[in-house]
CSV table of C-alpha atoms in Angstrom, one decimal:
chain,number,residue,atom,x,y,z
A,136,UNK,CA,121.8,69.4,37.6
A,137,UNK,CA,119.7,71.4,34.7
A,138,UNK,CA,122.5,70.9,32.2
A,139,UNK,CA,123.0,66.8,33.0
A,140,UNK,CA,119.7,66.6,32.9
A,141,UNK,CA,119.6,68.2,29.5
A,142,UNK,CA,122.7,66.4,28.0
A,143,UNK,CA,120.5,63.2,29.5
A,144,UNK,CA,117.9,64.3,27.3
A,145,UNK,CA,119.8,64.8,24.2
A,146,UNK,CA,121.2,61.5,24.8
A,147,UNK,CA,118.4,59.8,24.6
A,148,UNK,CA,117.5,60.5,20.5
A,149,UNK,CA,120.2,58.5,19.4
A,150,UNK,CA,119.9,55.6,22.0
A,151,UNK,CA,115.9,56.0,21.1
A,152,UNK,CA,116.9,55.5,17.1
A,153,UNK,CA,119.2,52.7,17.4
A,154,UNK,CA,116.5,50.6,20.0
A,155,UNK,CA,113.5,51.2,17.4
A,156,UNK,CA,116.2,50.2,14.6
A,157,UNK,CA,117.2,46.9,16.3
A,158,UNK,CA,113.6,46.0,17.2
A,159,UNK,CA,112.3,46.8,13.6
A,160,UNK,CA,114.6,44.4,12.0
A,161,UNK,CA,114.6,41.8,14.3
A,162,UNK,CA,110.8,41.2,14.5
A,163,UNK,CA,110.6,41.2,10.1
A,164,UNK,CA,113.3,38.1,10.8
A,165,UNK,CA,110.9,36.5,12.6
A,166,UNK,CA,109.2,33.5,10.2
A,167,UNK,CA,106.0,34.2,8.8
A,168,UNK,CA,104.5,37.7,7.6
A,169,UNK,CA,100.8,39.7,8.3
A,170,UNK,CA,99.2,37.8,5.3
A,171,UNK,CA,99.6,34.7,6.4
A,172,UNK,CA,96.8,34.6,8.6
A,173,UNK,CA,94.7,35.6,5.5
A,174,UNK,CA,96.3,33.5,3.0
A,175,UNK,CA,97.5,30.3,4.1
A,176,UNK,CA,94.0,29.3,5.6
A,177,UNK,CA,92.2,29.8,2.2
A,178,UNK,CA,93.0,27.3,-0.7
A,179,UNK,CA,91.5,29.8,-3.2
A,180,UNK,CA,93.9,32.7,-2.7
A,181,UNK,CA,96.1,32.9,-6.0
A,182,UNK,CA,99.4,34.5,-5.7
A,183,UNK,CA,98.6,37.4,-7.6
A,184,UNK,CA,96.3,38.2,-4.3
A,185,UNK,CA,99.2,37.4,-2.0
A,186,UNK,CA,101.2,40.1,-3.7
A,187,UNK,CA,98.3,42.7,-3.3
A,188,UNK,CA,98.1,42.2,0.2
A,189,UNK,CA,101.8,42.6,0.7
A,190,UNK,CA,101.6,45.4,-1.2
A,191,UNK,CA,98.8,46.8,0.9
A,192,UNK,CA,100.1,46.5,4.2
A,193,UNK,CA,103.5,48.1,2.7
A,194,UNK,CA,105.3,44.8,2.6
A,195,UNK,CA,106.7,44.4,-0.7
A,196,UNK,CA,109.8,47.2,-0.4
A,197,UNK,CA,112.9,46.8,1.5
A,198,UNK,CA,113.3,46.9,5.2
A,199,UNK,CA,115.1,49.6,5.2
A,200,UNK,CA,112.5,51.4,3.1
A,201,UNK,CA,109.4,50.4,5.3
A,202,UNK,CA,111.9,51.5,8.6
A,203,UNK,CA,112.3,55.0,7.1
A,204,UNK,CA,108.7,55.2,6.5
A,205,UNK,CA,107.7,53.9,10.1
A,206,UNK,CA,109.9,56.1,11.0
A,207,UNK,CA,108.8,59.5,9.4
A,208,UNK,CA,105.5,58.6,11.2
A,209,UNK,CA,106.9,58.3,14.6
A,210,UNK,CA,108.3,61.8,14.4
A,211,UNK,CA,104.7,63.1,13.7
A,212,UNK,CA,104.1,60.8,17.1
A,213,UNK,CA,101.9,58.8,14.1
A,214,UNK,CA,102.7,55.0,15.0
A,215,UNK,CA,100.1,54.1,12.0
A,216,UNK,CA,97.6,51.4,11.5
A,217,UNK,CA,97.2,48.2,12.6
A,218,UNK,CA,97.6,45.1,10.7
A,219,UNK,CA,94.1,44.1,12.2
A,220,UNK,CA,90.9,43.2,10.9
A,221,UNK,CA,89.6,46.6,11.7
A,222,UNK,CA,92.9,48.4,10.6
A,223,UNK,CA,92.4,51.1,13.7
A,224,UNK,CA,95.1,53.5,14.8
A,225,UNK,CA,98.1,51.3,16.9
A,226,UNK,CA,97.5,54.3,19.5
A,227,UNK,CA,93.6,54.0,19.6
A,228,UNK,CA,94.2,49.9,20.4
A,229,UNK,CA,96.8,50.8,22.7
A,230,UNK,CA,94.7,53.8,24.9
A,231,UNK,CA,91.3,52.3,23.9
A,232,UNK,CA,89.5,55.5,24.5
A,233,UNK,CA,86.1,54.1,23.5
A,234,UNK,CA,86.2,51.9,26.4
A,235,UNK,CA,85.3,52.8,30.6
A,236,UNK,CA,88.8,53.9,32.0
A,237,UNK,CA,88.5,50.6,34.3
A,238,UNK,CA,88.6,48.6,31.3
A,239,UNK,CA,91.1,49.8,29.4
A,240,UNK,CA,94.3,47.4,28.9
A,241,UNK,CA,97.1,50.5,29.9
A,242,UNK,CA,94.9,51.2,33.2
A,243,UNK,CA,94.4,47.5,33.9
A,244,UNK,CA,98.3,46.8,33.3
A,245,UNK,CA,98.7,50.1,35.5
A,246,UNK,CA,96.5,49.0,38.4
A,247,UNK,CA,98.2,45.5,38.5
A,248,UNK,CA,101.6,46.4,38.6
A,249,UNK,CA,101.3,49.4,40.6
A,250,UNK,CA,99.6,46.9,43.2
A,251,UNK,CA,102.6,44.6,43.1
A,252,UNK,CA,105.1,46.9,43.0
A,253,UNK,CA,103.8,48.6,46.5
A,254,UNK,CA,103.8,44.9,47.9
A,255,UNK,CA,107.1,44.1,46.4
A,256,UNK,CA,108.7,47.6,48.4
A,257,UNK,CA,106.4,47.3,51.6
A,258,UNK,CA,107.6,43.5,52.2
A,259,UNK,CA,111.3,43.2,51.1
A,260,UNK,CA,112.7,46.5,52.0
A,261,UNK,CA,111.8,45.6,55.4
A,262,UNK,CA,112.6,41.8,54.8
A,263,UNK,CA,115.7,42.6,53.7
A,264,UNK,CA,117.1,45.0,56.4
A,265,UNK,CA,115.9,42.2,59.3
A,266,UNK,CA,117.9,39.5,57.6
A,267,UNK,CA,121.4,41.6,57.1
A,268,UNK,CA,121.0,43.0,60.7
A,269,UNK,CA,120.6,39.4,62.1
A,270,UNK,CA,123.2,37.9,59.5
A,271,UNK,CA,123.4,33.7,59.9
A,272,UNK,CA,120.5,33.7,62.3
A,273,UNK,CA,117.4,31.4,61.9
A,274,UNK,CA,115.4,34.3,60.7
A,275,UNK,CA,117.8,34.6,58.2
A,276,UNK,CA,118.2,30.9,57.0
A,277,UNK,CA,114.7,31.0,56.9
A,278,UNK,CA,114.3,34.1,54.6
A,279,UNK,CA,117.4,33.2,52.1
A,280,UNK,CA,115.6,29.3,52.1
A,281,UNK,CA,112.4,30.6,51.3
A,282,UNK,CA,114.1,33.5,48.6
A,283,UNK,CA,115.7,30.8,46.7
A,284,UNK,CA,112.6,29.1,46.5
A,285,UNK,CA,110.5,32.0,45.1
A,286,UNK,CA,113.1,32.3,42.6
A,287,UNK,CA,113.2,28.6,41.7
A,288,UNK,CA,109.4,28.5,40.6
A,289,UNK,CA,108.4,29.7,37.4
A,290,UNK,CA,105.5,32.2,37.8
A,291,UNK,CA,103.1,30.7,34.8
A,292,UNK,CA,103.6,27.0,36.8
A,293,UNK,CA,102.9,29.2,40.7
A,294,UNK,CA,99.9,30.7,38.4
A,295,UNK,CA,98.4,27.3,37.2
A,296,UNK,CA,98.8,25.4,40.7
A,297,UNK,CA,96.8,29.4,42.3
A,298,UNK,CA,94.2,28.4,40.4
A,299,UNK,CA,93.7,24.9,40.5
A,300,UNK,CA,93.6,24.8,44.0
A,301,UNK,CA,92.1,28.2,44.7
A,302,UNK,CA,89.7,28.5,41.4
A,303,UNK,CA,88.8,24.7,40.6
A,304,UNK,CA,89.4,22.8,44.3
A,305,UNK,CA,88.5,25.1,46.8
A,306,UNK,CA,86.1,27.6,44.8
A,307,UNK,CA,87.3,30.9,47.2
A,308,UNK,CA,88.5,32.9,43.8
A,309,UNK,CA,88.1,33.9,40.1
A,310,UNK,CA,90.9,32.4,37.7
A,311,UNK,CA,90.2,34.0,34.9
A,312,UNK,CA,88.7,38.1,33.4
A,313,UNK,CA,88.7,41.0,35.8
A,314,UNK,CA,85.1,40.4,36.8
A,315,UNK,CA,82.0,38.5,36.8
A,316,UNK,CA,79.6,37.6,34.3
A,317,UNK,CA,76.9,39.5,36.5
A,318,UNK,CA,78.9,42.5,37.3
A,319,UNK,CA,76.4,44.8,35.9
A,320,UNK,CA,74.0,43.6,38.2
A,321,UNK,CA,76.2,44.2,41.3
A,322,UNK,CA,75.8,47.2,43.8
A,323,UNK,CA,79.3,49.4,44.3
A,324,UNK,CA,80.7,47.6,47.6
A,325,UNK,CA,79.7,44.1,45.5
A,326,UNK,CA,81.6,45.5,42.4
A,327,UNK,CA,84.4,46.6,44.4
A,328,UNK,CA,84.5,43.1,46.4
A,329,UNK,CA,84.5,41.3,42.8
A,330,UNK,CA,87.5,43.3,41.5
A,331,UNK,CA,89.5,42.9,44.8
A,332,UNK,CA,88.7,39.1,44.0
A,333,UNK,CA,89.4,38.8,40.7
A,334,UNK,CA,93.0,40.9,41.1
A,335,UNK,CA,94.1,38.7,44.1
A,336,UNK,CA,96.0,35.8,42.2
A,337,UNK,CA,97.6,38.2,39.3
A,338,UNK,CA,99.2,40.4,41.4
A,339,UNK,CA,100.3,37.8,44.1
A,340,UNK,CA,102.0,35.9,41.1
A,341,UNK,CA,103.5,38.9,39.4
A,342,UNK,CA,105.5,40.1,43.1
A,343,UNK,CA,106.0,36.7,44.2
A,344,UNK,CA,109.6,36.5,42.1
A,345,UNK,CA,110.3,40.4,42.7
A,346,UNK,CA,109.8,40.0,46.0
A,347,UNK,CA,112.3,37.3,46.7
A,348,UNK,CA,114.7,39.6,43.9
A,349,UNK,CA,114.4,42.8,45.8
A,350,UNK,CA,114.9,41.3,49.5
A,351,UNK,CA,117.8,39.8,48.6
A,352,UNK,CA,119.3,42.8,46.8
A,353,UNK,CA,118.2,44.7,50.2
A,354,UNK,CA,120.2,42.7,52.4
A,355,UNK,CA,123.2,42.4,50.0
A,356,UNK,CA,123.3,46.2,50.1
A,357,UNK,CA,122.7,46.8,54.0
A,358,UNK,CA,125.4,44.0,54.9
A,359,UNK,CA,128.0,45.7,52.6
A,360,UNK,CA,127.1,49.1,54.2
A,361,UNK,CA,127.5,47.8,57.9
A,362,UNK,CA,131.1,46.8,56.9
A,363,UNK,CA,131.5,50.6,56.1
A,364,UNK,CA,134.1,52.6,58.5
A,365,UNK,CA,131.2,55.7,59.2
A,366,UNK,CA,128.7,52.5,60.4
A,367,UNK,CA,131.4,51.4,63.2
A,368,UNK,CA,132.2,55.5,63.9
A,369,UNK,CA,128.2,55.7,64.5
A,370,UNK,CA,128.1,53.3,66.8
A,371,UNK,CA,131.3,54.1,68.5
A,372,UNK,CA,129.7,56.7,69.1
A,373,UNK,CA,126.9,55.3,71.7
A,374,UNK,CA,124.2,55.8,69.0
A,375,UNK,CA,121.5,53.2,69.3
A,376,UNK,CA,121.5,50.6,66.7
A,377,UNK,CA,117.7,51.3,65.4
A,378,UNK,CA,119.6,54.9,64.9
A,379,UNK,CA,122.6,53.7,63.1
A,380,UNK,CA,120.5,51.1,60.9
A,381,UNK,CA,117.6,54.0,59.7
A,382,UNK,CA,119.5,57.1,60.4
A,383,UNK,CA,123.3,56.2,58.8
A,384,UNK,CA,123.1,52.8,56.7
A,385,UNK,CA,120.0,53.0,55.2
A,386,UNK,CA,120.1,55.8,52.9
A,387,UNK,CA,123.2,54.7,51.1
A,388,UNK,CA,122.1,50.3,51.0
A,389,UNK,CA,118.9,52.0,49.3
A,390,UNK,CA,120.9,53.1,46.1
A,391,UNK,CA,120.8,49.4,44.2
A,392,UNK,CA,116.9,50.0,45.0
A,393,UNK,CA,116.6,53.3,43.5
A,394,UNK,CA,118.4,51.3,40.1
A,395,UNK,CA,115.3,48.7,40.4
A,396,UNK,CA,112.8,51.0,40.8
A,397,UNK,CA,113.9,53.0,37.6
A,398,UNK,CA,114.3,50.1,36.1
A,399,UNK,CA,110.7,49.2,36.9
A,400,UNK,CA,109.2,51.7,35.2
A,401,UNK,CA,108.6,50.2,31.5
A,402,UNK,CA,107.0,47.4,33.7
A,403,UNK,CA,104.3,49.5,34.9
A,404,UNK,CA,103.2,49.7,31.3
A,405,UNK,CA,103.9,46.7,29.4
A,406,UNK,CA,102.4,43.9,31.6
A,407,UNK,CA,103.6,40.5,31.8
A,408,UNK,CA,102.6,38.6,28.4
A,409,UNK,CA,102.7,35.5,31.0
A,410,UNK,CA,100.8,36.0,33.4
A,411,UNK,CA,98.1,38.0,32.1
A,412,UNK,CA,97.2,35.8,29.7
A,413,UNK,CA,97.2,32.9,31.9
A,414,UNK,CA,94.6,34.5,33.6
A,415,UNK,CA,92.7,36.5,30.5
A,416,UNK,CA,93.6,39.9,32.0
A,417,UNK,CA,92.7,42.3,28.8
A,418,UNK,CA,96.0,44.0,29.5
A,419,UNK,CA,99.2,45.5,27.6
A,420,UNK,CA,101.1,42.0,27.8
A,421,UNK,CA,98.4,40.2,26.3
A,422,UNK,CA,98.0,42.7,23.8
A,423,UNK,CA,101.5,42.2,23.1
A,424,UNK,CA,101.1,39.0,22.8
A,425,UNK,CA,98.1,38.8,20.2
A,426,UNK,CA,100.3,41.1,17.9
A,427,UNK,CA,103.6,39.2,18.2
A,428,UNK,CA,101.3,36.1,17.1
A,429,UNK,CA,99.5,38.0,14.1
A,430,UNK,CA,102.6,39.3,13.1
A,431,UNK,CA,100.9,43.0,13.5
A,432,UNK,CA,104.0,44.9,12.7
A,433,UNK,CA,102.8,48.6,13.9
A,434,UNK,CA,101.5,47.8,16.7
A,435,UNK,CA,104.8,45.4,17.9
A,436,UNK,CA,106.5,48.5,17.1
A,437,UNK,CA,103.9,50.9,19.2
A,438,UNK,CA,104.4,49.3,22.1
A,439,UNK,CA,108.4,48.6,21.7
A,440,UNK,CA,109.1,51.8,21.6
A,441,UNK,CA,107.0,53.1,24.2
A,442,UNK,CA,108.4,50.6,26.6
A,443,UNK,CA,112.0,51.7,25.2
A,444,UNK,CA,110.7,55.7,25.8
A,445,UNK,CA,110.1,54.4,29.1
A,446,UNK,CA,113.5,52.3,30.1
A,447,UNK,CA,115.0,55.5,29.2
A,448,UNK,CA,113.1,57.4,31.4
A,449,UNK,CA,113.7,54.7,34.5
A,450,UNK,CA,117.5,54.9,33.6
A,451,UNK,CA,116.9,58.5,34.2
A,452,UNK,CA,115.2,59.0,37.1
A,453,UNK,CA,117.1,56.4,38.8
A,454,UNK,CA,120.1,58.4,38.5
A,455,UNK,CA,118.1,61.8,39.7
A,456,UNK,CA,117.3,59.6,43.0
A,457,UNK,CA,120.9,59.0,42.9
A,458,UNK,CA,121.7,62.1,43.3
A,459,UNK,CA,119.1,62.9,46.0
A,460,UNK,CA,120.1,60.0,48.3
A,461,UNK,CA,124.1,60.8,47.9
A,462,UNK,CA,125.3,64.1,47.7
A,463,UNK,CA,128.6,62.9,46.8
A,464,UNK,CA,127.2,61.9,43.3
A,465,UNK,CA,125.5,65.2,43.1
A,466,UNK,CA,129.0,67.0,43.4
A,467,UNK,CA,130.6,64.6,41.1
């Protein structure tokens, strides 16, 4: 396993290369450039100015040319300055160390999908094993129906109709920020109470669709392994059928799981540009967001690649719990 894991590694540089490649490209085809912001709103700027600026920010050689550059950086683990106001470090914006570790945007995005990711597991695996052990029963009409419906809505309209009827109608919870105007004010078990609050409709909203996802993809996987010949062997046997289900067909309907929980991973990171700014949550998709629309190249790149570090790393582990859950792959 030490030398897949290391050829897995190695692996990885190339695939790393051409991802950061791809993305650099495609985002400088993208219309408009970092000085627009600053030029096109001032009638006074002469074009000998627009040409400084480009020149400034590094914008007046070839792609190619500003790639290698970027890229000498990156192997110093140097993803440079942002195209911002302020022009601080892409990795200083992207930590925020000057900030409370409950307000930075990589422990907010954490926190949020860490929350929905526990929901997503503790309510579909479970979901899903129910419905493919009672296959074509009303439980199970009822749980494909309501499946299909949680994949039919789109999350930013589920999001607006949360808080118009929870936020604006009814007045029961926060639609907007991560806490309250008086939050200073507030004593722990208050402050606490006031986070829970405000956290309530993101993360119901972002496992709403992965929850429909991943219980369907549960019971796909259990009913194919209860067709299997060791399943009927099992029960031939006399073994009960909460014995066969958890002790035989379990372990092997979880490997499509253990692919979406690798492949989970950059999630954890790089937020939902939807849904968090729907609801002004200071995290790493809105972030994202604010460069994409300030055409902020370094810091689009920053967090590209670190989501692409991290894909690579899901694709990875996902195979070591391969491994773990079937010894046959192991031996392969």
């Amino acid at each position: 396993m030490l030398t897949y894991l290391i050829k897995r590694l190695l692996e990885m540089i190339p695939t790393l290369f051409g991802i950061t490649l791809l993305s650099f490209f495609i985002i400088h085809l993208a219309p408009g450039k970092p000085t627009d912001i600053l030029t096109e709103l001032n009638p006074k700027i002469t074009p000998e100015a627009r040409l400084k600026l480009e020149k400034y920010y590094g914008l007046d050689k070839p792609i190619i040319v500003q790639y290698g550059m970027w890229l000498k950086r990156i192997v110093k683990l140097d993803f440079g300055e942002s195209f911002s106001g302020d022009r601080r470090p892409v990795m200083e914006r992207i930590w925020d160390t000057k900030k409370p570790l409950l307000e930075r945007r990589l422990f907010i995005t954490f926190l949020i999908n860490v929350l929905s990711m526990l929901i997503i597991f503790i309510i579909a695996i479970p979901v899903g094993i129910s419905s493919a052990t009672h296959q074509y029963s009303l439980y199970d009409k009822i749980t494909t129906t309501s499946v299909f419906i949680g994949f039919a809505i789109p999350s930013f309209w589920l999001a607006l109709l949360l808080m118009m009827l929870f936020g604006v109608h009814l007045g029961w919870l926060p639609i907007s920020g991560l806490k309250s105007m008086n939050y200073d004010s507030l004593t722990l078990m208050e402050k606490i109470w006031d986070r829970t609050l405000h956290l309530l409709l993101p993360v119901f909203v972002s496992s709403f669709g992965g929850l429909a996802g991943l219980s369907r993809y549960m019971r796909g996987s259990m009913l194919e392994v209860l067709r299997q010949d060791y399943v009927t062997t099992a029960r031939a046997k006399g073994l009960s059928e909460k014995r066969v289900i958890y002790g035989h067909a379990l372990r092997n309907a979880l490997l499509p799981i253990i692919t979406l929980l690798g492949l989970s991973v950059p999630g954890l990171i790089g937020g939902s540009v939807i849904f968090e700014n729907i609801f002004g949550i200071p995290g790493m998709g809105q972030l994202f967001f604010m460069g994409v629309m300030t055409r902020d190249y370094p810091l689009i790149m920053g967090i590209l690649t670190i989501g692409a570090i991290l894909t690579l790393i899901g694709n990875l582990l996902a195979d070591i719990g391969y491994m773990l859950a079937d010894p046959r792959i192991r031996v392969k």
